[in-house]
Amino acid sequence: MGGTKYRMREFAQYMAGVLNIPTDGGLKNLTKRSQRYAMYKVGPVLAVSHGIGIPSMTTLLQEVIKLLAYAKVANPIVFRLGTSGGLGIPAGSVVVSSWGLNGNLEKTHNIPILGKTRKFPSILDTRLSQEVHSLADPSDEFQTFLGGTMGADDFYRGQGRLDGPFCDYTEQDKLAYLTKLSEMGVRNIEMEAPALAAMLTEAGVRGGVVCVTFLDRLQGDQVTPSKATLTDWQNRPMILIGRYIEKYLKK
Ligand code: R2B
Ligand code: URA
């Protein structure tokens, strides 16, 4: 899974190359008529877009969990390939998440159910994240880190930005917050990880989160690289996940 329809089409195409699966006639968006998300299938790989943020992603994820159950899929693995802001690492680096942290700095996904907030642990499969991290190669054009990922419910104030339409704290407040996250072991900030970790744990499905970082949040708020650079960087999580899937299918 990944945020955008375009990127998941690219991923499906990339996996067709890795697994040597012909896509004559082109890739078909299996959910074209629903319009909201896009889904492609290449051999045993399902590539689905999930939109922005936890409500969009968890709606899609629960549909996919049901689909996998109806299809009697044995031992599925779910990855989110995403984008994020890094903390103290070079822009363009990749982060393999070991856990998700919510906006209250808890390693849980909190959700109101029947009028009461319930908390679900958001630790990801340690062996899986370590294995994906181990597939980083010294000859890669980018560095790969293993660490915590904060999933915010907002792109601006929820991620301590100063460049949004609303801002009621200072640069020092922001840096104190980001430094605290960094000291807790957070390497990047995005908008889905704790919910994904919690739902996969509850479902008993293995999975992980692999995101490229578009900037170092300790250096600024604006995403400044060119569209071409960002598009290229978004292939980086695909490279690692492609290696993992290729290896896994050979076992
Ligand atoms: C990263 O990028 C998106 C926000 O621009 C969001 O889905 C995320 O987690
Ligand atoms: N996605 C986010 O949620 N935050 C960033 O800083 C970059 C991408």
PDB file of C-alpha atoms and ligand atoms in Angstrom:
ATOM      1  CA  MET A   1       0.000   0.000   0.000  1.00  0.00           C
ATOM      2  CA  GLY A   2       0.993   3.583  -0.522  1.00  0.00           C
ATOM      3  CA  GLY A   3      -0.638   6.987  -0.537  1.00  0.00           C
ATOM      4  CA  THR A   4      -1.171   7.757  -4.215  1.00  0.00           C
ATOM      5  CA  LYS A   5      -2.750   5.963  -7.151  1.00  0.00           C
ATOM      6  CA  TYR A   6       0.154   6.936  -9.400  1.00  0.00           C
ATOM      7  CA  ARG A   7       2.800   5.537  -7.047  1.00  0.00           C
ATOM      8  CA  MET A   8       1.008   2.229  -6.597  1.00  0.00           C
ATOM      9  CA  ARG A   9       0.756   1.821 -10.364  1.00  0.00           C
ATOM     10  CA  GLU A  10       4.499   2.478 -10.549  1.00  0.00           C
ATOM     11  CA  PHE A  11       5.069  -0.098  -7.797  1.00  0.00           C
ATOM     12  CA  ALA A  12       2.964  -2.728  -9.600  1.00  0.00           C
ATOM     13  CA  GLN A  13       4.939  -2.060 -12.788  1.00  0.00           C
ATOM     14  CA  TYR A  14       8.224  -2.239 -10.873  1.00  0.00           C
ATOM     15  CA  MET A  15       7.254  -5.572  -9.256  1.00  0.00           C
ATOM     16  CA  ALA A  16       6.265  -6.970 -12.666  1.00  0.00           C
ATOM     17  CA  GLY A  17       9.880  -6.296 -13.711  1.00  0.00           C
ATOM     18  CA  VAL A  18      11.394  -7.757 -10.533  1.00  0.00           C
ATOM     19  CA  LEU A  19       9.272 -10.922 -10.716  1.00  0.00           C
ATOM     20  CA  ASN A  20       9.484 -11.191 -14.502  1.00  0.00           C
ATOM     21  CA  ILE A  21       5.720 -11.144 -14.974  1.00  0.00           C
ATOM     22  CA  PRO A  22       4.473  -9.929 -18.379  1.00  0.00           C
ATOM     23  CA  THR A  23       1.921  -7.118 -18.266  1.00  0.00           C
ATOM     24  CA  ASP A  24       0.848  -7.292 -21.921  1.00  0.00           C
ATOM     25  CA  GLY A  25      -2.211  -5.173 -22.444  1.00  0.00           C
ATOM     26  CA  GLY A  26      -1.202  -2.948 -19.528  1.00  0.00           C
ATOM     27  CA  LEU A  27      -2.015  -2.939 -15.846  1.00  0.00           C
ATOM     28  CA  LYS A  28      -5.679  -2.873 -14.918  1.00  0.00           C
ATOM     29  CA  ASN A  29      -6.994  -0.792 -12.044  1.00  0.00           C
ATOM     30  CA  LEU A  30      -9.213  -3.395 -10.354  1.00  0.00           C
ATOM     31  CA  THR A  31     -11.195  -0.776  -8.406  1.00  0.00           C
ATOM     32  CA  LYS A  32     -11.567   1.715 -11.241  1.00  0.00           C
ATOM     33  CA  ARG A  33     -15.343   2.038 -10.815  1.00  0.00           C
ATOM     34  CA  SER A  34     -15.121   2.889  -7.102  1.00  0.00           C
ATOM     35  CA  GLN A  35     -12.889   5.874  -8.028  1.00  0.00           C
ATOM     36  CA  ARG A  36     -11.569   6.480  -4.489  1.00  0.00           C
ATOM     37  CA  TYR A  37      -8.577   4.110  -4.376  1.00  0.00           C
ATOM     38  CA  ALA A  38      -6.630   2.199  -7.045  1.00  0.00           C
ATOM     39  CA  MET A  39      -5.688  -1.482  -6.922  1.00  0.00           C
ATOM     40  CA  TYR A  40      -3.377  -3.466  -9.193  1.00  0.00           C
ATOM     41  CA  LYS A  41      -2.422  -7.148  -9.022  1.00  0.00           C
ATOM     42  CA  VAL A  42       0.862  -8.506 -10.340  1.00  0.00           C
ATOM     43  CA  GLY A  43       1.297 -12.211  -9.607  1.00  0.00           C
ATOM     44  CA  PRO A  44       1.094 -12.550  -5.820  1.00  0.00           C
ATOM     45  CA  VAL A  45       1.519  -8.796  -5.226  1.00  0.00           C
ATOM     46  CA  LEU A  46      -1.487  -6.544  -4.663  1.00  0.00           C
ATOM     47  CA  ALA A  47      -0.654  -2.829  -4.924  1.00  0.00           C
ATOM     48  CA  VAL A  48      -3.304  -0.530  -3.433  1.00  0.00           C
ATOM     49  CA  SER A  49      -3.415   3.224  -2.806  1.00  0.00           C
ATOM     50  CA  HIS A  50      -4.734   4.408   0.572  1.00  0.00           C
ATOM     51  CA  GLY A  51      -4.956   8.206   0.393  1.00  0.00           C
ATOM     52  CA  ILE A  52      -3.775  10.607   3.111  1.00  0.00           C
ATOM     53  CA  GLY A  53      -4.027   9.987   6.837  1.00  0.00           C
ATOM     54  CA  ILE A  54      -5.266   7.377   9.260  1.00  0.00           C
ATOM     55  CA  PRO A  55      -9.034   7.355   8.492  1.00  0.00           C
ATOM     56  CA  SER A  56      -8.445   6.923   4.755  1.00  0.00           C
ATOM     57  CA  MET A  57      -5.730   4.295   5.251  1.00  0.00           C
ATOM     58  CA  THR A  58      -7.585   2.247   7.899  1.00  0.00           C
ATOM     59  CA  THR A  59     -10.761   2.165   5.784  1.00  0.00           C
ATOM     60  CA  LEU A  60      -8.792   0.706   2.897  1.00  0.00           C
ATOM     61  CA  LEU A  61      -6.721  -1.597   5.125  1.00  0.00           C
ATOM     62  CA  GLN A  62      -9.832  -3.136   6.698  1.00  0.00           C
ATOM     63  CA  GLU A  63     -11.314  -3.751   3.226  1.00  0.00           C
ATOM     64  CA  VAL A  64      -8.057  -5.439   2.209  1.00  0.00           C
ATOM     65  CA  ILE A  65      -7.935  -7.559   5.389  1.00  0.00           C
ATOM     66  CA  LYS A  66     -11.490  -8.765   4.571  1.00  0.00           C
ATOM     67  CA  LEU A  67     -10.541  -9.392   0.948  1.00  0.00           C
ATOM     68  CA  LEU A  68      -7.486 -11.435   1.980  1.00  0.00           C
ATOM     69  CA  ALA A  69      -9.644 -13.492   4.366  1.00  0.00           C
ATOM     70  CA  TYR A  70     -12.342 -14.171   1.739  1.00  0.00           C
ATOM     71  CA  ALA A  71      -9.633 -15.131  -0.746  1.00  0.00           C
ATOM     72  CA  LYS A  72      -8.134 -17.475   1.897  1.00  0.00           C
ATOM     73  CA  VAL A  73      -4.678 -15.938   1.418  1.00  0.00           C
ATOM     74  CA  ALA A  74      -2.156 -17.751   3.639  1.00  0.00           C
ATOM     75  CA  ASN A  75       0.379 -15.623   5.551  1.00  0.00           C
ATOM     76  CA  PRO A  76      -0.102 -12.289   3.788  1.00  0.00           C
ATOM     77  CA  ILE A  77       2.410  -9.513   4.431  1.00  0.00           C
ATOM     78  CA  VAL A  78       1.345  -5.870   4.237  1.00  0.00           C
ATOM     79  CA  PHE A  79       3.789  -3.030   3.602  1.00  0.00           C
ATOM     80  CA  ARG A  80       3.160   0.696   3.445  1.00  0.00           C
ATOM     81  CA  LEU A  81       5.551   2.410   1.030  1.00  0.00           C
ATOM     82  CA  GLY A  82       5.393   6.061   1.899  1.00  0.00           C
ATOM     83  CA  THR A  83       6.825   9.538   2.092  1.00  0.00           C
ATOM     84  CA  SER A  84       7.723  11.406   5.270  1.00  0.00           C
ATOM     85  CA  GLY A  85       9.766  14.139   6.911  1.00  0.00           C
ATOM     86  CA  GLY A  86      13.038  12.887   8.468  1.00  0.00           C
ATOM     87  CA  LEU A  87      14.562  13.808  11.823  1.00  0.00           C
ATOM     88  CA  GLY A  88      18.306  14.390  11.783  1.00  0.00           C
ATOM     89  CA  ILE A  89      18.952  12.266   8.688  1.00  0.00           C
ATOM     90  CA  PRO A  90      19.741  13.396   5.119  1.00  0.00           C
ATOM     91  CA  ALA A  91      16.777  14.145   2.838  1.00  0.00           C
ATOM     92  CA  GLY A  92      16.236  11.218   0.487  1.00  0.00           C
ATOM     93  CA  SER A  93      17.063   8.624   3.166  1.00  0.00           C
ATOM     94  CA  VAL A  94      14.768   5.669   3.734  1.00  0.00           C
ATOM     95  CA  VAL A  95      13.362   4.727   7.149  1.00  0.00           C
ATOM     96  CA  VAL A  96      12.150   1.231   8.001  1.00  0.00           C
ATOM     97  CA  SER A  97       9.815   1.683  10.983  1.00  0.00           C
ATOM     98  CA  SER A  98      10.135  -0.386  14.117  1.00  0.00           C
ATOM     99  CA  TRP A  99       7.079   1.186  15.791  1.00  0.00           C
ATOM    100  CA  GLY A 100       4.519   3.922  15.357  1.00  0.00           C
ATOM    101  CA  LEU A 101       4.081   6.799  17.786  1.00  0.00           C
ATOM    102  CA  ASN A 102       0.848   8.809  17.942  1.00  0.00           C
ATOM    103  CA  GLY A 103       0.478  12.589  18.373  1.00  0.00           C
ATOM    104  CA  ASN A 104       0.268  12.179  22.176  1.00  0.00           C
ATOM    105  CA  LEU A 105       3.687  10.495  22.108  1.00  0.00           C
ATOM    106  CA  GLU A 106       2.265   7.058  22.906  1.00  0.00           C
ATOM    107  CA  LYS A 107       3.136   3.827  21.090  1.00  0.00           C
ATOM    108  CA  THR A 108      -0.552   3.178  20.518  1.00  0.00           C
ATOM    109  CA  HIS A 109      -3.275   3.919  17.997  1.00  0.00           C
ATOM    110  CA  ASN A 110      -6.135   5.563  19.899  1.00  0.00           C
ATOM    111  CA  ILE A 111      -9.620   5.426  18.486  1.00  0.00           C
ATOM    112  CA  PRO A 112     -13.037   6.258  19.922  1.00  0.00           C
ATOM    113  CA  ILE A 113     -15.250   3.160  19.780  1.00  0.00           C
ATOM    114  CA  LEU A 114     -18.857   3.326  21.077  1.00  0.00           C
ATOM    115  CA  GLY A 115     -18.096   6.651  22.734  1.00  0.00           C
ATOM    116  CA  LYS A 116     -14.918   5.561  24.548  1.00  0.00           C
ATOM    117  CA  THR A 117     -11.290   5.960  23.479  1.00  0.00           C
ATOM    118  CA  ARG A 118      -9.584   2.593  23.113  1.00  0.00           C
ATOM    119  CA  LYS A 119      -5.795   2.179  22.743  1.00  0.00           C
ATOM    120  CA  PHE A 120      -4.194  -0.473  20.527  1.00  0.00           C
ATOM    121  CA  PRO A 121      -0.410  -1.156  20.679  1.00  0.00           C
ATOM    122  CA  SER A 122       1.509   0.025  17.616  1.00  0.00           C
ATOM    123  CA  ILE A 123       4.728  -2.012  17.610  1.00  0.00           C
ATOM    124  CA  LEU A 124       5.685  -3.503  14.241  1.00  0.00           C
ATOM    125  CA  ASP A 125       7.062  -7.018  13.634  1.00  0.00           C
ATOM    126  CA  THR A 126      10.701  -6.715  14.814  1.00  0.00           C
ATOM    127  CA  ARG A 127      12.084  -9.573  12.738  1.00  0.00           C
ATOM    128  CA  LEU A 128      10.425  -8.315   9.576  1.00  0.00           C
ATOM    129  CA  SER A 129      11.601  -4.715   9.981  1.00  0.00           C
ATOM    130  CA  GLN A 130      15.150  -5.891  10.768  1.00  0.00           C
ATOM    131  CA  GLU A 131      15.126  -8.157   7.732  1.00  0.00           C
ATOM    132  CA  VAL A 132      13.923  -5.374   5.421  1.00  0.00           C
ATOM    133  CA  HIS A 133      16.566  -3.041   6.903  1.00  0.00           C
ATOM    134  CA  SER A 134      19.258  -5.690   6.292  1.00  0.00           C
ATOM    135  CA  LEU A 135      18.419  -5.610   2.566  1.00  0.00           C
ATOM    136  CA  ALA A 136      19.843  -2.099   2.282  1.00  0.00           C
ATOM    137  CA  ASP A 137      23.053  -2.316   0.268  1.00  0.00           C
ATOM    138  CA  PRO A 138      26.191  -0.218   0.826  1.00  0.00           C
ATOM    139  CA  SER A 139      26.125   0.560  -2.908  1.00  0.00           C
ATOM    140  CA  ASP A 140      22.594   2.077  -2.699  1.00  0.00           C
ATOM    141  CA  GLU A 141      22.446   5.769  -3.590  1.00  0.00           C
ATOM    142  CA  PHE A 142      20.676   6.410  -0.279  1.00  0.00           C
ATOM    143  CA  GLN A 143      21.056   5.538   3.407  1.00  0.00           C
ATOM    144  CA  THR A 144      18.511   3.340   5.162  1.00  0.00           C
ATOM    145  CA  PHE A 145      17.681   3.698   8.859  1.00  0.00           C
ATOM    146  CA  LEU A 146      15.692   1.563  11.288  1.00  0.00           C
ATOM    147  CA  GLY A 147      13.726   3.563  13.848  1.00  0.00           C
ATOM    148  CA  GLY A 148      10.460   4.867  15.215  1.00  0.00           C
ATOM    149  CA  THR A 149       7.909   6.682  13.059  1.00  0.00           C
ATOM    150  CA  MET A 150       5.537   9.315  14.328  1.00  0.00           C
ATOM    151  CA  GLY A 151       2.142   9.290  12.605  1.00  0.00           C
ATOM    152  CA  ALA A 152       0.454  12.679  12.957  1.00  0.00           C
ATOM    153  CA  ASP A 153      -3.215  13.463  12.305  1.00  0.00           C
ATOM    154  CA  ASP A 154      -2.243  16.707  10.560  1.00  0.00           C
ATOM    155  CA  PHE A 155       0.478  17.833   8.135  1.00  0.00           C
ATOM    156  CA  TYR A 156       1.060  21.268   9.710  1.00  0.00           C
ATOM    157  CA  ARG A 157       0.668  21.873  13.462  1.00  0.00           C
ATOM    158  CA  GLY A 158       0.327  18.113  14.047  1.00  0.00           C
ATOM    159  CA  GLN A 159       3.919  17.792  12.723  1.00  0.00           C
ATOM    160  CA  GLY A 160       5.183  20.926  14.479  1.00  0.00           C
ATOM    161  CA  ARG A 161       5.352  22.994  11.272  1.00  0.00           C
ATOM    162  CA  LEU A 162       5.583  26.796  11.197  1.00  0.00           C
ATOM    163  CA  ASP A 163       4.518  27.194   7.542  1.00  0.00           C
ATOM    164  CA  GLY A 164       0.818  26.357   7.828  1.00  0.00           C
ATOM    165  CA  PRO A 165      -2.163  28.755   7.771  1.00  0.00           C
ATOM    166  CA  PHE A 166      -2.392  28.494  11.576  1.00  0.00           C
ATOM    167  CA  CYS A 167       0.580  28.849  13.866  1.00  0.00           C
ATOM    168  CA  ASP A 168       0.498  29.630  17.563  1.00  0.00           C
ATOM    169  CA  TYR A 169       3.893  28.465  18.815  1.00  0.00           C
ATOM    170  CA  THR A 170       7.500  29.530  18.281  1.00  0.00           C
ATOM    171  CA  GLU A 171      10.524  28.132  16.463  1.00  0.00           C
ATOM    172  CA  GLN A 172      11.945  27.150  19.904  1.00  0.00           C
ATOM    173  CA  ASP A 173       8.732  25.261  20.798  1.00  0.00           C
ATOM    174  CA  LYS A 174       8.908  23.450  17.487  1.00  0.00           C
ATOM    175  CA  LEU A 175      12.582  22.498  17.873  1.00  0.00           C
ATOM    176  CA  ALA A 176      12.057  21.371  21.485  1.00  0.00           C
ATOM    177  CA  TYR A 177       9.250  19.091  20.263  1.00  0.00           C
ATOM    178  CA  LEU A 178      11.183  17.674  17.305  1.00  0.00           C
ATOM    179  CA  THR A 179      14.277  17.165  19.496  1.00  0.00           C
ATOM    180  CA  LYS A 180      12.148  15.289  22.021  1.00  0.00           C
ATOM    181  CA  LEU A 181      10.808  13.032  19.261  1.00  0.00           C
ATOM    182  CA  SER A 182      14.337  12.442  18.034  1.00  0.00           C
ATOM    183  CA  GLU A 183      15.521  11.536  21.555  1.00  0.00           C
ATOM    184  CA  MET A 184      12.665   9.030  21.791  1.00  0.00           C
ATOM    185  CA  GLY A 185      14.076   7.263  18.721  1.00  0.00           C
ATOM    186  CA  VAL A 186      11.736   8.750  16.110  1.00  0.00           C
ATOM    187  CA  ARG A 187      13.485   8.961  12.718  1.00  0.00           C
ATOM    188  CA  ASN A 188      10.592  10.234  10.597  1.00  0.00           C
ATOM    189  CA  ILE A 189       7.116  11.764  10.666  1.00  0.00           C
ATOM    190  CA  GLU A 190       4.225  10.777   8.425  1.00  0.00           C
ATOM    191  CA  MET A 191       0.479  10.266   8.852  1.00  0.00           C
ATOM    192  CA  GLU A 192      -0.375   6.541   9.065  1.00  0.00           C
ATOM    193  CA  ALA A 193       2.219   4.350  10.859  1.00  0.00           C
ATOM    194  CA  PRO A 194       0.686   3.878  14.354  1.00  0.00           C
ATOM    195  CA  ALA A 195      -2.706   2.876  12.931  1.00  0.00           C
ATOM    196  CA  LEU A 196      -1.181   0.494  10.418  1.00  0.00           C
ATOM    197  CA  ALA A 197       0.980  -1.121  13.119  1.00  0.00           C
ATOM    198  CA  ALA A 198      -1.982  -1.469  15.498  1.00  0.00           C
ATOM    199  CA  MET A 199      -4.411  -2.903  12.955  1.00  0.00           C
ATOM    200  CA  LEU A 200      -1.957  -5.430  11.574  1.00  0.00           C
ATOM    201  CA  THR A 201      -1.089  -6.530  15.129  1.00  0.00           C
ATOM    202  CA  GLU A 202      -4.765  -6.953  15.969  1.00  0.00           C
ATOM    203  CA  ALA A 203      -5.391  -8.858  12.734  1.00  0.00           C
ATOM    204  CA  GLY A 204      -2.361 -11.124  13.287  1.00  0.00           C
ATOM    205  CA  VAL A 205      -0.970 -10.034   9.908  1.00  0.00           C
ATOM    206  CA  ARG A 206       2.761  -9.313   9.533  1.00  0.00           C
ATOM    207  CA  GLY A 207       3.719  -6.023   7.985  1.00  0.00           C
ATOM    208  CA  GLY A 208       5.914  -2.984   7.921  1.00  0.00           C
ATOM    209  CA  VAL A 209       6.293   0.662   6.991  1.00  0.00           C
ATOM    210  CA  VAL A 210       9.076   1.857   4.676  1.00  0.00           C
ATOM    211  CA  CYS A 211       9.188   5.578   3.869  1.00  0.00           C
ATOM    212  CA  VAL A 212      11.536   7.897   2.051  1.00  0.00           C
ATOM    213  CA  THR A 213      12.184  11.261   3.715  1.00  0.00           C
ATOM    214  CA  PHE A 214      11.592  14.434   1.661  1.00  0.00           C
ATOM    215  CA  LEU A 215      13.446  16.777   4.030  1.00  0.00           C
ATOM    216  CA  ASP A 216      15.144  16.949   7.422  1.00  0.00           C
ATOM    217  CA  ARG A 217      12.583  18.524   9.766  1.00  0.00           C
ATOM    218  CA  LEU A 218      15.388  19.765  12.045  1.00  0.00           C
ATOM    219  CA  GLN A 219      16.442  21.968   9.099  1.00  0.00           C
ATOM    220  CA  GLY A 220      13.040  23.265   7.959  1.00  0.00           C
ATOM    221  CA  ASP A 221       9.400  22.732   7.049  1.00  0.00           C
ATOM    222  CA  GLN A 222       9.108  23.237   3.296  1.00  0.00           C
ATOM    223  CA  VAL A 223       9.559  20.385   0.846  1.00  0.00           C
ATOM    224  CA  THR A 224      11.935  22.063  -1.641  1.00  0.00           C
ATOM    225  CA  PRO A 225      13.445  19.385  -3.965  1.00  0.00           C
ATOM    226  CA  SER A 226      12.144  19.392  -7.558  1.00  0.00           C
ATOM    227  CA  LYS A 227       9.198  17.251  -8.626  1.00  0.00           C
ATOM    228  CA  ALA A 228      11.615  15.047 -10.624  1.00  0.00           C
ATOM    229  CA  THR A 229      13.824  14.482  -7.555  1.00  0.00           C
ATOM    230  CA  LEU A 230      10.831  13.671  -5.339  1.00  0.00           C
ATOM    231  CA  THR A 231       9.465  11.236  -7.929  1.00  0.00           C
ATOM    232  CA  ASP A 232      12.854   9.540  -8.093  1.00  0.00           C
ATOM    233  CA  TRP A 233      13.171   9.364  -4.288  1.00  0.00           C
ATOM    234  CA  GLN A 234       9.743   7.730  -4.056  1.00  0.00           C
ATOM    235  CA  ASN A 235      11.186   4.703  -5.874  1.00  0.00           C
ATOM    236  CA  ARG A 236      13.565   4.063  -2.976  1.00  0.00           C
ATOM    237  CA  PRO A 237      11.111   2.229  -0.674  1.00  0.00           C
ATOM    238  CA  MET A 238      10.094   0.175  -3.734  1.00  0.00           C
ATOM    239  CA  ILE A 239      13.696  -0.960  -4.198  1.00  0.00           C
ATOM    240  CA  LEU A 240      13.922  -2.341  -0.638  1.00  0.00           C
ATOM    241  CA  ILE A 241      10.450  -3.917  -0.673  1.00  0.00           C
ATOM    242  CA  GLY A 242      11.119  -5.368  -4.131  1.00  0.00           C
ATOM    243  CA  ARG A 243      14.242  -7.059  -2.732  1.00  0.00           C
ATOM    244  CA  TYR A 244      12.266  -8.414   0.207  1.00  0.00           C
ATOM    245  CA  ILE A 245       9.412  -9.797  -1.936  1.00  0.00           C
ATOM    246  CA  GLU A 246      11.816 -11.369  -4.412  1.00  0.00           C
ATOM    247  CA  LYS A 247      13.730 -13.071  -1.592  1.00  0.00           C
ATOM    248  CA  TYR A 248      10.560 -14.140   0.243  1.00  0.00           C
ATOM    249  CA  LEU A 249       9.058 -15.775  -2.852  1.00  0.00           C
ATOM    250  CA  LYS A 250      12.247 -17.771  -3.414  1.00  0.00           C
ATOM    251  CA  LYS A 251      12.083 -19.299   0.102  1.00  0.00           C
TER     252      LYS A 251
HETATM  253  C1  R2B B   1       2.990  11.255   3.940  1.00  0.00           C
HETATM  254  O1  R2B B   1       2.632  12.105   2.972  1.00  0.00           O
HETATM  255  C2  R2B B   1       1.227  12.343   3.049  1.00  0.00           C
HETATM  256  C3  R2B B   1       0.989  13.776   3.385  1.00  0.00           C
HETATM  257  O2  R2B B   1       1.494  14.602   2.393  1.00  0.00           O
HETATM  258  C4  R2B B   1       0.713  11.400   4.100  1.00  0.00           C
HETATM  259  O3  R2B B   1      -0.131  10.389   3.584  1.00  0.00           O
HETATM  260  C5  R2B B   1       1.928  10.804   4.620  1.00  0.00           C
HETATM  261  O4  R2B B   1       1.911   9.896   5.584  1.00  0.00           O
HETATM  262  N1  URA B   2       4.628  13.559   4.489  1.00  0.00           N
HETATM  263  C1  URA B   2       4.371  14.013   5.741  1.00  0.00           C
HETATM  264  O1  URA B   2       3.375  13.616   6.363  1.00  0.00           O
HETATM  265  N2  URA B   2       5.238  14.902   6.283  1.00  0.00           N
HETATM  266  C2  URA B   2       6.301  15.375   5.627  1.00  0.00           C
HETATM  267  O2  URA B   2       7.032  16.210   6.176  1.00  0.00           O
HETATM  268  C3  URA B   2       6.553  14.913   4.313  1.00  0.00           C
HETATM  269  C4  URA B   2       5.686  14.001   3.756  1.00  0.00           C
END
